[in-house]
Short mmCIF file of C-alpha atoms in Angstrom, two decimals:
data_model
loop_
_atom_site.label_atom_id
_atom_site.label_comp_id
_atom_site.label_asym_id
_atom_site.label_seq_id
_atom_site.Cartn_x
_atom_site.Cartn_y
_atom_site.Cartn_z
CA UNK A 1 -17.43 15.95 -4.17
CA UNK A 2 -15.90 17.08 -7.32
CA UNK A 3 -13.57 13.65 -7.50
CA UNK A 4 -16.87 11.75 -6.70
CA UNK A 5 -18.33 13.18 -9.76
CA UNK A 6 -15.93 12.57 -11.76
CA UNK A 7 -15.94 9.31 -10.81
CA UNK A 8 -19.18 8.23 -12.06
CA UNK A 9 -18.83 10.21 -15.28
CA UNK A 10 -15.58 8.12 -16.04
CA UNK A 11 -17.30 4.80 -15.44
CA UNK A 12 -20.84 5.73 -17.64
CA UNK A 13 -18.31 7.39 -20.55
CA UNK A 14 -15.61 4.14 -19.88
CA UNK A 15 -18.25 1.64 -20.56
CA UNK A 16 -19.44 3.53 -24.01
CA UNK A 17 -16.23 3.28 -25.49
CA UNK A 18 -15.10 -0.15 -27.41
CA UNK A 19 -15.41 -1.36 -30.72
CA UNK A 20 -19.24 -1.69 -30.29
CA UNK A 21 -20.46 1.63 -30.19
CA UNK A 22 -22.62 2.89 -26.44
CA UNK A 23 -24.28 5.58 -25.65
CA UNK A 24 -24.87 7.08 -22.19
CA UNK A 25 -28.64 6.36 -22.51
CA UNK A 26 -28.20 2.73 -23.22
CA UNK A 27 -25.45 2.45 -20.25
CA UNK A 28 -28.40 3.84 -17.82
CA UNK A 29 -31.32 1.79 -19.17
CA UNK A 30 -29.63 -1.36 -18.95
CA UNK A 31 -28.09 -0.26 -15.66
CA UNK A 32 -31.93 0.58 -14.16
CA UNK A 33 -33.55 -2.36 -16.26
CA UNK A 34 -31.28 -4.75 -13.82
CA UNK A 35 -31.91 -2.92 -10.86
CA UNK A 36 -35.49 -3.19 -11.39
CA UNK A 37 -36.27 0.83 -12.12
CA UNK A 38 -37.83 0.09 -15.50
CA UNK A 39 -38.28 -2.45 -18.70
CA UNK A 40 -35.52 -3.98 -20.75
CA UNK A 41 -35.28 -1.72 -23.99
CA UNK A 42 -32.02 -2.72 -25.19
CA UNK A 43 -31.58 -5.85 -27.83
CA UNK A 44 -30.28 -8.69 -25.61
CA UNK A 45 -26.85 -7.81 -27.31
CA UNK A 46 -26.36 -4.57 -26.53
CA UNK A 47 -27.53 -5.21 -22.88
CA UNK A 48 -24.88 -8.06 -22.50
CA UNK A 49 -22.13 -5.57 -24.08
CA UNK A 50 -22.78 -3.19 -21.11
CA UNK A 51 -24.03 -5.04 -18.10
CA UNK A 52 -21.85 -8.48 -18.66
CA UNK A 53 -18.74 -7.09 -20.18
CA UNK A 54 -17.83 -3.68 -19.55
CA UNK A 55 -19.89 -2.59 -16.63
CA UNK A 56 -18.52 -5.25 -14.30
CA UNK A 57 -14.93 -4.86 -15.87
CA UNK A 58 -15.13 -0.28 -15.51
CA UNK A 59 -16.29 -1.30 -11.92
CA UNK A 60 -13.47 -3.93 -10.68
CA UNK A 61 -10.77 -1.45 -12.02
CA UNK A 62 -12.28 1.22 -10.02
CA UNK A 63 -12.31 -0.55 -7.02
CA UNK A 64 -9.21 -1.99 -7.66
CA UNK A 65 -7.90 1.19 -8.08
CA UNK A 66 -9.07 3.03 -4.90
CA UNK A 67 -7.82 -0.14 -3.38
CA UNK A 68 -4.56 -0.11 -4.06
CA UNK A 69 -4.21 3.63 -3.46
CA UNK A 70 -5.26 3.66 0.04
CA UNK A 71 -3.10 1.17 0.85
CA UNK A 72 0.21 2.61 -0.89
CA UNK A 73 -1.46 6.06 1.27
CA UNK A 74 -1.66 3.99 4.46
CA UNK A 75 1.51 1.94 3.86
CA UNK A 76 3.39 5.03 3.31
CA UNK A 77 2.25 6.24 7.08
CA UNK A 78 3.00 3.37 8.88
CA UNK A 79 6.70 2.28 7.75
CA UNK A 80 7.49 6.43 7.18
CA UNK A 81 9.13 5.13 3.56
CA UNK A 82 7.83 7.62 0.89
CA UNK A 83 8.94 4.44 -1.41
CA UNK A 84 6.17 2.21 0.11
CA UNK A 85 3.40 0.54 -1.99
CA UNK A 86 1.03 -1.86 -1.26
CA UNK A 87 3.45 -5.01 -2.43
CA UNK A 88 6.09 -4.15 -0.04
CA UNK A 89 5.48 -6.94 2.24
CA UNK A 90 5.66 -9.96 -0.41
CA UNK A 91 1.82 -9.79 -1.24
CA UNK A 92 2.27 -9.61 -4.93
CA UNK A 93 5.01 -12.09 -5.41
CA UNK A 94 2.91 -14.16 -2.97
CA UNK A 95 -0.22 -13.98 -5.00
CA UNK A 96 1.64 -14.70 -8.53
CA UNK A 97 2.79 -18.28 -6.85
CA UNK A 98 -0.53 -19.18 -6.50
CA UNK A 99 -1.78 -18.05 -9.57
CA UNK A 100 0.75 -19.74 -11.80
CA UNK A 101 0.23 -22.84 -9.89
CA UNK A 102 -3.50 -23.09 -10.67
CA UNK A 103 -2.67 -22.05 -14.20
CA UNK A 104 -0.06 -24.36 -15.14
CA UNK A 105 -2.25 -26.93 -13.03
CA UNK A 106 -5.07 -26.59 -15.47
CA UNK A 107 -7.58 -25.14 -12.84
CA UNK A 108 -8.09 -21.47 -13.32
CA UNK A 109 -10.92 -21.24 -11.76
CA UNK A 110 -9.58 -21.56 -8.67
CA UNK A 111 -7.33 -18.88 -9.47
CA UNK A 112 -8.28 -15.85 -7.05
CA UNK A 113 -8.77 -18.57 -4.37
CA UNK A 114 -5.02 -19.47 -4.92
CA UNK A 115 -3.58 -15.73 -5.54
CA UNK A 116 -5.33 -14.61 -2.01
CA UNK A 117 -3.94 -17.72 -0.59
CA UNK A 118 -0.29 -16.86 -1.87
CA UNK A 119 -0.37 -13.32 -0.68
CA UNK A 120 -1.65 -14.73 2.57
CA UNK A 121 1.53 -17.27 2.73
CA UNK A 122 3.66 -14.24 1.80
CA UNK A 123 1.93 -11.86 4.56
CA UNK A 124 2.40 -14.89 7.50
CA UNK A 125 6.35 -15.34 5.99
CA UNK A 126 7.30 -11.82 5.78
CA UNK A 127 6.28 -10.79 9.63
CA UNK A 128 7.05 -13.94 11.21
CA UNK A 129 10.95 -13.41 9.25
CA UNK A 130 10.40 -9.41 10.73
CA UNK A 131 9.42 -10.59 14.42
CA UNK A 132 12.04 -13.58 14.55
CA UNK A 133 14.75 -11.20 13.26
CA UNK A 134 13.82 -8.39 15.82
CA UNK A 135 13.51 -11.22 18.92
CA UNK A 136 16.91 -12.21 17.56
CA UNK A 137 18.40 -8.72 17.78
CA UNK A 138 17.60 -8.64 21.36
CA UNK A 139 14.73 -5.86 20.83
CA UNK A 140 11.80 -8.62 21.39
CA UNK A 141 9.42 -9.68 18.74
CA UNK A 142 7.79 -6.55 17.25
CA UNK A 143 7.27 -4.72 14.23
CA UNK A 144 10.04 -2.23 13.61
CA UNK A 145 9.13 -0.73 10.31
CA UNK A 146 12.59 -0.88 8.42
CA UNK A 147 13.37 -4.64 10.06
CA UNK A 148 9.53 -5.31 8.07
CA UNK A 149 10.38 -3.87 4.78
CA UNK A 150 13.88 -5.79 4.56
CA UNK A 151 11.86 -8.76 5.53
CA UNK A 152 8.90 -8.37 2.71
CA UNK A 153 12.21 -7.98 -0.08
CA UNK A 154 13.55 -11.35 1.15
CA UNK A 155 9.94 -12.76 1.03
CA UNK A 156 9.60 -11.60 -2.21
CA UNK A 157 12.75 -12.03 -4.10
CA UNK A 158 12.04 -16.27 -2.83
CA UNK A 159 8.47 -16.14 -4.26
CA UNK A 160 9.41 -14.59 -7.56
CA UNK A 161 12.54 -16.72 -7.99
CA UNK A 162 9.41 -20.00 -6.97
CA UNK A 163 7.31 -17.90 -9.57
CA UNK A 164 9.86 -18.09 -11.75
CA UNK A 165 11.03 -21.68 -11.36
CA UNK A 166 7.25 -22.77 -12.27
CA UNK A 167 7.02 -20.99 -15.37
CA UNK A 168 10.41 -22.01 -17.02
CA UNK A 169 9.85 -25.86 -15.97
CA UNK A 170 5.94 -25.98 -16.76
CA UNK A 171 4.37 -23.03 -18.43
CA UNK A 172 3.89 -24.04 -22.38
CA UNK A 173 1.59 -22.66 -25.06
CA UNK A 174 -1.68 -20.70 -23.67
CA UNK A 175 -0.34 -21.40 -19.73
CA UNK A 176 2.59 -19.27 -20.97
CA UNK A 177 0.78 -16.56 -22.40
CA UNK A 178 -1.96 -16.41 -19.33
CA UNK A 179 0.27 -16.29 -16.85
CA UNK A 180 2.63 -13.24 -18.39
CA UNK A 181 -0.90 -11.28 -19.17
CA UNK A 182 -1.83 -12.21 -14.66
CA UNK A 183 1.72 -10.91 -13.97
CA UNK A 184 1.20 -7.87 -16.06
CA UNK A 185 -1.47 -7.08 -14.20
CA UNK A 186 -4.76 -7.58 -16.06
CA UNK A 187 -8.95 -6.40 -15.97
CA UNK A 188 -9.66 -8.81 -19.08
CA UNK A 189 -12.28 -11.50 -18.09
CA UNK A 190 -12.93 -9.46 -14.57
CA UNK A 191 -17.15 -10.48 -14.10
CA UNK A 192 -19.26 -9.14 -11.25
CA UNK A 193 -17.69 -12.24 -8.81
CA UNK A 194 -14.69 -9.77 -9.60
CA UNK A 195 -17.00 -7.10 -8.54
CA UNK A 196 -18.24 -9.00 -5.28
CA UNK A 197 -14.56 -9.88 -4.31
CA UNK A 198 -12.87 -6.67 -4.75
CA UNK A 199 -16.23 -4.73 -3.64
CA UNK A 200 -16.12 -6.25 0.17
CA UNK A 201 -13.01 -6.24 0.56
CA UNK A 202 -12.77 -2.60 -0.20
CA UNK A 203 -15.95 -2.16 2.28
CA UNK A 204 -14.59 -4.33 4.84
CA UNK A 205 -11.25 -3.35 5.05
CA UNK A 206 -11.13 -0.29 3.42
CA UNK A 207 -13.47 1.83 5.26
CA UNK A 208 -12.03 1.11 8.65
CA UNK A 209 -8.09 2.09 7.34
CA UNK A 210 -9.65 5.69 6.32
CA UNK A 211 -11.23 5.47 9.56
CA UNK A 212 -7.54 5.39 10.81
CA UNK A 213 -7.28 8.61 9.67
CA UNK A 214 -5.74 10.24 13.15
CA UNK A 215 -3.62 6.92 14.26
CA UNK A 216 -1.74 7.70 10.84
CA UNK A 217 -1.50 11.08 11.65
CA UNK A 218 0.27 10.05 15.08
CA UNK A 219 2.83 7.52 13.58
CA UNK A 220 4.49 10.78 11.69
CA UNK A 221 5.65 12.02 15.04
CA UNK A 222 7.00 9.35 15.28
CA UNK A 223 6.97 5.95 18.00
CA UNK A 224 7.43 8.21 20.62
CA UNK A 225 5.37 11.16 19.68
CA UNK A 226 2.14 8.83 18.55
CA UNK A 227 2.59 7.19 22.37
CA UNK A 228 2.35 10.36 24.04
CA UNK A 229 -0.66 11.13 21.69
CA UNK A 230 -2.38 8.18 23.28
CA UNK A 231 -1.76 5.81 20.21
CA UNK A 232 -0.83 1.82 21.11
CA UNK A 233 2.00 1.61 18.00
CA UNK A 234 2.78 -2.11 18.18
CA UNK A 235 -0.99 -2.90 18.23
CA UNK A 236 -2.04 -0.42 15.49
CA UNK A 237 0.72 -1.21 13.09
CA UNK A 238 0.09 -4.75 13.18
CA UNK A 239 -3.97 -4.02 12.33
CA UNK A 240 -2.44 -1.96 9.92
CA UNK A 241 -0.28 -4.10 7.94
CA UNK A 242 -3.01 -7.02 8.62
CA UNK A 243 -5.79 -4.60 6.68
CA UNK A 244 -3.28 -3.51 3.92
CA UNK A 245 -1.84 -6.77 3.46
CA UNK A 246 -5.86 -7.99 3.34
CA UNK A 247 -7.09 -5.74 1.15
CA UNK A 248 -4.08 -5.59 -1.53
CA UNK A 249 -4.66 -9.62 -1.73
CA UNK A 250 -7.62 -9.35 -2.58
CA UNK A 251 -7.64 -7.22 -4.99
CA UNK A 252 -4.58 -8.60 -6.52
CA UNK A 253 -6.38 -11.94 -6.55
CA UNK A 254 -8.77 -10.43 -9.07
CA UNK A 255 -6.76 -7.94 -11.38
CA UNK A 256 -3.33 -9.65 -11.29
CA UNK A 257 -0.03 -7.16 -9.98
CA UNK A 258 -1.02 -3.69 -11.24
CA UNK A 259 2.30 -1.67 -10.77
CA UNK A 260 2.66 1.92 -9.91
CA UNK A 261 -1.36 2.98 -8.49
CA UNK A 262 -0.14 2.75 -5.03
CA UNK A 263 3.21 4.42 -5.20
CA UNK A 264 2.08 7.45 -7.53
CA UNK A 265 -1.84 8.59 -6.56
CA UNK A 266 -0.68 9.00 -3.28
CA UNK A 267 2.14 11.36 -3.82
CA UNK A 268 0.16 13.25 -6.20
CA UNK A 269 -2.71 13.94 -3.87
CA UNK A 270 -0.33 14.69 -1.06
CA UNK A 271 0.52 17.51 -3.26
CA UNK A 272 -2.78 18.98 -2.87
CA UNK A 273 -4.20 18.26 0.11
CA UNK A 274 -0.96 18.19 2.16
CA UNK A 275 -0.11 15.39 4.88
CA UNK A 276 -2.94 14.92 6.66
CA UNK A 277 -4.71 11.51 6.24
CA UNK A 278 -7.91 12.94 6.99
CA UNK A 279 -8.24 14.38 3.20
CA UNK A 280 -5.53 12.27 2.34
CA UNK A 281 -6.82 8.78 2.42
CA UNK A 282 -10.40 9.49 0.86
CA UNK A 283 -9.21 11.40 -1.67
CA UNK A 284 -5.98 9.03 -2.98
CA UNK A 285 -8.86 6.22 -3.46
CA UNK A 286 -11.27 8.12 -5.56
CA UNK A 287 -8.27 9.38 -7.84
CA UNK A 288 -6.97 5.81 -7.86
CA UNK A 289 -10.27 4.43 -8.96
CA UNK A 290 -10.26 7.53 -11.90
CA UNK A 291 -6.96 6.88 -12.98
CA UNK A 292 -7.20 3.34 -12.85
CA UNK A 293 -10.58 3.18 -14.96
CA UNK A 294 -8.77 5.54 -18.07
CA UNK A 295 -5.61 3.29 -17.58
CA UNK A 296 -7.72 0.02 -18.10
CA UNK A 297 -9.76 1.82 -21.33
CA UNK A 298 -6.75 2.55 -22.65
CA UNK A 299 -5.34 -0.79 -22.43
CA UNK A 300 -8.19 -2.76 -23.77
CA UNK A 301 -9.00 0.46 -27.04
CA UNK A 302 -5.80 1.75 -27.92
CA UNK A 303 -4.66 -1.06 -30.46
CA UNK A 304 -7.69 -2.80 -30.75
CA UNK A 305 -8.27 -5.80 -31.60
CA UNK A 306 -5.41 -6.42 -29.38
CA UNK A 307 -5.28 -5.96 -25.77
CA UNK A 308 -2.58 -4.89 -23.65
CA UNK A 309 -2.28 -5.92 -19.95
CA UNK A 310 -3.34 -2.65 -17.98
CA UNK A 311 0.16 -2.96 -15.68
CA UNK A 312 2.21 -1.60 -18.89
CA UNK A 313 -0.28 1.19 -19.01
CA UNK A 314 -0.26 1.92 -15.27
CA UNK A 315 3.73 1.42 -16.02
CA UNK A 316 4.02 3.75 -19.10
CA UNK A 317 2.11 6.75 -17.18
CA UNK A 318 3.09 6.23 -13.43
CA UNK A 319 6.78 5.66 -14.15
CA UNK A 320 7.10 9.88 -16.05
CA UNK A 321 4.89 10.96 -13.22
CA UNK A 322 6.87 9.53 -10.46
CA UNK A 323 9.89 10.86 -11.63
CA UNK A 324 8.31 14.33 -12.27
CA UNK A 325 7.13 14.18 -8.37
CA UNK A 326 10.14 13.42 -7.39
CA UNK A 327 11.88 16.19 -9.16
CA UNK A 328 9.33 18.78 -8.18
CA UNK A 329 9.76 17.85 -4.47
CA UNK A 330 13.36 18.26 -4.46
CA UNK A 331 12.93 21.49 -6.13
CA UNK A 332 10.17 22.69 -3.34
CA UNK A 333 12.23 21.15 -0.74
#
């Protein structure tokens, strides 16, 4: 409850800051005036400040942020590698072949179409290399965890050295720039089609991985131990990874490869609420969506007029924190 109030306050006080000064009355009368609660009292300025540029943009990086910490949360549980984040299978270097494409292609509007399309390619190459690898090894064609995660760094070590290859042969001029601020992992330009894309695929996909609350549970016993809990392994990792990889491409098809969210949030809310996934996965996605909204202010007030790509932010902060984790679990271990 607390979180979820702290949630809301951070997107009415995120969308008063900028160079144009809001105040938290303005941010609610627009908000009701284009819900239908009440008349427009704003100047047609002010109201387009709020509700077309920084209400949508506050909202995509909160949903982009709960996003991408329930999946590092769930991808943590399923492969058992405190390491894992949502672009472990290939998704991100996936997504950024398709986005350069477009971009270098002259069509960015097709851009998200193209990123979700990438990640999708990267998804279908990186289990189909895990299941062909395992079939090969004489253990049939399943999902073993560690065979997966060797399979998503091939995957994406070829789709960044494609990425790659594209920019240094075609990227020129404004391509160039675009594409490094995509890679970065950027909220600039995000509208309420960001909203709509990242919003249902949060409800769609989302909802049901916290529902899969007690299956996670059962995978840290182990294969064994989640079997004799009543838990079909091969069948729920595979709707697993299938939601994950889902969700994380779409939302990377809107806010570009935000670094660090999925990794950190988790590990820091473990800290408090322990290992169980009932607490665990609700709770990583509200503080994703809170840390993810500052991160993004940050990035688009700190040296205004210029803008920095929220990834460095996300980058700057996670990377300390991480490290800090890491030394206070070895010290608690």
């Amino acid at each position: 409850m607390l979180l979820t109030a702290l949630l809301a306050a951070s997107v009415v006080v995120a969308v008063t800051i900028g160079p144009a000064p809001i105040a938290p009355s303005d941010v609610f009368a627009s908000v009701a005036a284009h819900l239908g609660f009440g008349e427009p009292t704003l100047s047609p300025i002010r109201d387009g400040i709020v509700w077309e540029l920084r209400m949508p943009r506050v909202i995509t990086a909160a949903v982009v942020g709960a996003g991408l910490a329930l999946c590092g949360a769930v991808m943590q549980a399923v492969t058992r590698n405190t390491l894992a984040d949502p672009y472990l299978l290939g998704l991100s270097s996936g997504a950024s072949v398709g986005a350069v494409v477009v971009i270098v292609l002259g069509v960015g509007l097709l851009l998200p179409l193209a990123a979700f399309a990438g990640a999708l390619a990267a998804l279908v190459a990186t289990l189909g290399l895990a299941m062909a690898s395992s079939a090969r090894s004489g253990r049939g064609a399943r999902f073993d965890p560690t065979t997966t995660v060797l399979a998503g760094i091939a995957v994406s070590s070829v789709f960044g050295a494609i990425t790659s290859l594209v920019i240094f042969w075609s990227a020129t001029g404004d391509s160039y720039r675009e594409i490094l601020n995509w890679l970065l992992g950027s909220l600039a330009g995000t509208d309420w089609t960001s909203v709509a894309i990242s919003g249902v695929a949060l409800v769609v996909v989302g909802v049901p991985l916290v529902a899969s609350a007690r299956t996670l549970d059962a995978f840290a016993l182990g294969e064994a131990g989640a079997a004799a809990l009543g838990v079909h392994v091969a069948r729920s990792r595979v709707l697993l990874l299938g939601g994950t990889a889902l969700l994380t491409g779409a939302l990377v098809a809107v806010s570009g490869s935000i670094g660090f969210v999925g990794l950190v949030l988790p590990h820091a809310v473990r800290l408090v609420t322990g290992p169980g996934h009932r607490a665990l996965l609700p709770l990583s996605a509200l503080a994703g969506a809170i840390f993810l909204v500052w991160a993004d202010t940050a990035a688009r007030t700190l040296f205004d007029p210029r803008e920095l790509p929220v990834g460095i932010i996300t980058a700057l902060v996670g990377g300390p924190v991480f490290a800090w984790l890491l030394l206070r679990t070895r010290r608690t271990a």
